[in-house]
CSV table of C-alpha atoms in Angstrom, one decimal:
chain,number,residue,atom,x,y,z
A,1,MET,CA,0.0,0.1,0.0
A,2,LYS,CA,1.5,3.4,-1.0
A,3,LEU,CA,0.5,6.4,0.9
A,4,ASN,CA,1.3,10.0,0.0
A,5,ILE,CA,2.4,11.9,3.2
A,6,LYS,CA,2.3,15.7,3.8
A,7,ASN,CA,5.0,17.5,5.8
A,8,MET,CA,8.0,15.0,5.4
A,9,VAL,CA,10.8,17.5,4.6
A,10,CYS,CA,14.0,15.9,5.7
A,11,SER,CA,15.9,12.7,6.4
A,12,ARG,CA,15.2,12.8,10.2
A,13,CYS,CA,11.5,12.7,9.2
A,14,LEU,CA,12.0,9.6,7.2
A,15,LYS,CA,14.0,7.9,10.2
A,16,VAL,CA,11.6,8.8,12.8
A,17,LEU,CA,8.6,7.8,10.9
A,18,LYS,CA,10.1,4.4,9.9
A,19,GLN,CA,11.4,3.7,13.4
A,20,GLU,CA,8.0,4.5,15.0
A,21,LEU,CA,6.2,2.5,12.6
A,22,GLU,CA,8.6,-0.5,13.0
A,23,GLU,CA,8.1,-0.3,16.7
A,24,LEU,CA,4.4,-0.8,16.2
A,25,GLU,CA,5.2,-3.7,14.0
A,26,VAL,CA,4.1,-2.1,11.0
A,27,ASN,CA,6.3,-3.4,7.9
A,28,VAL,CA,7.6,-0.5,6.0
A,29,SER,CA,8.6,-1.6,2.6
A,30,SER,CA,10.1,1.7,1.5
A,31,ILE,CA,10.1,5.4,2.6
A,32,GLU,CA,11.0,8.6,0.9
A,33,LEU,CA,10.1,12.3,1.2
A,34,GLY,CA,6.4,12.3,0.8
A,35,VAL,CA,5.9,8.7,0.2
A,36,LEU,CA,5.4,5.8,2.4
A,37,VAL,CA,5.1,2.1,1.1
A,38,ILE,CA,3.6,-0.4,3.5
A,39,ASP,CA,3.5,-4.2,3.3
A,40,GLU,CA,0.3,-5.0,4.6
A,41,THR,CA,0.1,-8.7,3.8
A,42,ALA,CA,0.9,-9.7,7.4
A,43,GLY,CA,-2.0,-7.8,9.1
A,44,ASN,CA,-5.4,-6.3,9.3
A,45,HIS,CA,-5.8,-3.4,7.0
A,46,ASN,CA,-7.8,-1.3,9.5
A,47,GLU,CA,-5.2,-2.1,12.4
A,48,ILE,CA,-2.4,-1.2,10.1
A,49,MET,CA,-3.9,2.1,9.2
A,50,GLU,CA,-4.9,2.9,12.8
A,51,LYS,CA,-1.2,2.6,13.8
A,52,ILE,CA,0.0,4.6,10.6
A,53,GLU,CA,-2.6,7.5,11.5
A,54,SER,CA,-1.6,7.5,15.1
A,55,VAL,CA,2.1,7.9,14.2
A,56,LEU,CA,1.6,10.3,11.5
A,57,HIS,CA,-0.7,12.6,13.8
A,58,THR,CA,1.7,12.4,16.6
A,59,ASN,CA,4.6,13.7,14.3
A,60,LYS,CA,2.4,16.3,12.5
A,61,PHE,CA,2.3,14.4,9.4
A,62,GLU,CA,-0.9,13.8,7.2
A,63,ILE,CA,-2.0,11.2,4.5
A,64,ILE,CA,-2.7,13.2,1.2
A,65,HIS,CA,-5.7,11.9,-0.6
A,66,SER,CA,-6.1,14.0,-3.5
A,67,PRO,CA,-3.9,14.2,-6.7
A,68,GLU,CA,-3.8,18.0,-6.4
A,69,GLU,CA,-2.4,17.8,-3.0
A,70,VAL,CA,0.1,15.2,-4.0
A,71,LEU,CA,1.2,17.7,-6.8
A,72,VAL,CA,1.5,20.6,-4.4
A,73,GLU,CA,3.6,18.4,-2.0
A,74,LYS,CA,5.8,17.4,-4.8
A,75,ILE,CA,6.4,21.1,-5.6
A,76,LYS,CA,7.3,21.8,-2.1
A,77,HIS,CA,9.6,18.8,-2.0
A,78,PHE,CA,11.3,20.0,-5.3
A,79,LEU,CA,11.9,23.5,-3.9
A,80,LEU,CA,13.2,22.1,-0.6
A,81,CYS,CA,15.7,20.2,-2.7
A,82,LYS,CA,16.6,23.1,-4.8
A,83,ILE,CA,17.3,25.4,-1.7
A,84,GLU,CA,19.9,22.5,-0.5
A,85,GLU,CA,21.8,22.8,-4.0
A,86,LEU,CA,23.8,25.9,-3.3
A,87,PRO,CA,24.6,28.0,-5.2
A,88,LEU,CA,21.1,28.5,-6.7
A,89,ASP,CA,21.3,29.0,-10.5
A,90,SER,CA,20.0,32.3,-11.7
A,91,THR,CA,20.0,31.4,-15.3
A,92,VAL,CA,16.8,29.3,-15.0
A,93,ASN,CA,13.7,30.9,-14.0
A,94,LEU,CA,11.7,29.4,-11.2
A,95,SER,CA,8.4,29.3,-13.2
A,96,GLN,CA,10.2,27.6,-16.2
A,97,THR,CA,12.1,25.1,-14.0
A,98,LEU,CA,8.6,24.0,-12.3
A,99,SER,CA,6.8,23.9,-15.6
A,100,ALA,CA,9.5,21.6,-17.0
A,101,GLU,CA,9.8,19.5,-13.9
A,102,PHE,CA,6.0,19.0,-13.5
A,103,ASN,CA,5.0,19.0,-17.0
A,104,HIS,CA,2.3,21.5,-16.5
A,105,GLU,CA,1.9,25.2,-17.4
A,106,TYR,CA,3.2,27.3,-14.6
A,107,LYS,CA,0.0,29.4,-14.3
A,108,SER,CA,-2.0,26.2,-13.5
A,109,LEU,CA,0.7,25.1,-11.0
A,110,SER,CA,0.7,28.4,-9.4
A,111,LYS,CA,-3.0,28.7,-9.1
A,112,LEU,CA,-3.3,25.2,-7.4
A,113,PHE,CA,-0.5,26.0,-5.1
A,114,SER,CA,-2.0,29.2,-4.0
A,115,HIS,CA,-5.6,27.6,-3.6
A,116,LEU,CA,-4.2,24.8,-1.3
A,117,GLU,CA,-1.4,26.6,0.5
A,118,ASN,CA,-2.8,30.2,0.8
A,119,THR,CA,0.4,31.6,-0.5
A,120,THR,CA,2.0,31.8,-3.7
A,121,VAL,CA,4.8,29.8,-4.8
A,122,GLU,CA,7.2,32.6,-5.1
A,123,LYS,CA,6.3,33.5,-1.6
A,124,TYR,CA,6.8,30.2,-0.4
A,125,PHE,CA,10.1,30.0,-2.1
A,126,ILE,CA,11.3,33.3,-0.6
A,127,ASN,CA,10.4,32.0,2.9
A,128,LEU,CA,12.4,28.9,2.2
A,129,LYS,CA,15.4,31.1,1.2
A,130,ILE,CA,15.2,33.2,4.2
A,131,GLU,CA,15.2,30.1,6.4
A,132,LYS,CA,18.2,29.0,4.4
A,133,VAL,CA,20.0,32.5,5.0
A,134,LYS,CA,19.2,32.2,8.8
A,135,GLN,CA,20.9,28.7,8.8
A,136,LEU,CA,24.0,30.1,6.9
A,137,ILE,CA,24.1,33.1,9.2
A,138,GLN,CA,24.2,30.8,12.2
A,139,LEU,CA,27.1,28.7,10.7
A,140,ARG,CA,29.1,31.9,10.5
A,141,GLN,CA,31.2,30.6,7.7
A,142,TYR,CA,30.0,33.3,5.2
A,143,THR,CA,29.7,36.9,4.9
A,144,PHE,CA,26.3,38.5,4.0
A,145,SER,CA,27.5,39.1,0.6
A,146,GLU,CA,28.6,35.4,0.0
A,147,ILE,CA,25.1,34.3,1.4
A,148,GLY,CA,23.6,36.5,-1.2
A,149,HIS,CA,25.5,35.2,-3.9
A,150,LEU,CA,24.9,31.5,-2.9
A,151,LEU,CA,21.1,32.2,-2.8
A,152,ASP,CA,21.2,34.0,-6.0
A,153,TYR,CA,20.2,37.6,-4.8
A,154,SER,CA,21.3,40.4,-7.1
A,155,SER,CA,22.9,42.2,-4.3
A,156,VAL,CA,23.5,42.1,-0.5
A,157,ASN,CA,21.0,44.9,-0.2
A,158,HIS,CA,18.3,43.1,-2.0
A,159,LEU,CA,18.8,40.2,0.4
A,160,SER,CA,18.9,42.5,3.3
A,161,ARG,CA,15.7,44.3,2.4
A,162,GLN,CA,13.8,40.9,1.8
A,163,PHE,CA,15.3,39.4,5.1
A,164,LYS,CA,13.9,42.5,7.1
A,165,GLU,CA,10.6,42.4,5.3
A,166,VAL,CA,10.1,38.5,6.0
A,167,THR,CA,11.6,38.4,9.7
A,168,GLY,CA,11.1,42.0,10.8
A,169,GLU,CA,14.7,42.2,11.8
A,170,SER,CA,18.0,43.0,10.0
A,171,MET,CA,20.5,40.1,9.3
A,172,THR,CA,22.9,41.8,11.8
A,173,GLU,CA,20.3,41.8,14.5
A,174,TYR,CA,19.5,38.2,13.9
A,175,LYS,CA,23.1,37.2,13.9
A,176,ASN,CA,23.8,39.0,17.1
A,177,ALA,CA,20.5,37.6,18.8
A,178,GLU,CA,21.3,35.2,21.6
A,179,LEU,CA,18.4,32.9,20.5
A,180,SER,CA,17.6,32.0,16.9
A,181,ASN,CA,14.0,31.9,15.6
A,182,ARG,CA,14.3,29.5,12.7
A,183,ARG,CA,11.3,27.8,11.6
A,184,PRO,CA,11.2,24.1,10.6
A,185,TYR,CA,10.6,23.8,6.9
A,186,ASP,CA,7.4,22.0,7.2
A,187,GLU,CA,6.0,25.1,9.0
A,188,ILE,CA,6.7,27.5,6.2
A,189,SER,CA,3.9,29.0,4.4
């Protein structure tokens, strides 16, 4: 049985979910971001589903039922993977990239994404980039200019303005703060 899962955004999500399901004697055939495959030949379907839903709920995951929700979740996973491939490539437009990757016109992808997520693809991607900026600031390995370059900002001023607009604080204030206020990727909207 193949289940599409919402909010699986990292390898730790996979590890935790697999471990907790196996502790409940649910046979996980395979697991990857957004997809869980269960071998249900050794048990009652309803009991297995109860266990799965319990583990998913506890860890703030959800089963996705509609093809539209699956597509939006795939877009989110694609963008999450992009944000990990630094430096970002400025030669390719985001709308063109998504259209090519998902074999749909960008306008329809954007409309569906906005409808289901209550934000645009662009704003979602900007929020992902800002969370990545926070991570890179905390590492203290890069200057603000280098971070701007890695994330394909036209200038450090552009990055600074967008960072302040999204977070309400400057990058310097964020860097000097005692506590970071990073959001997990699955809570970004």
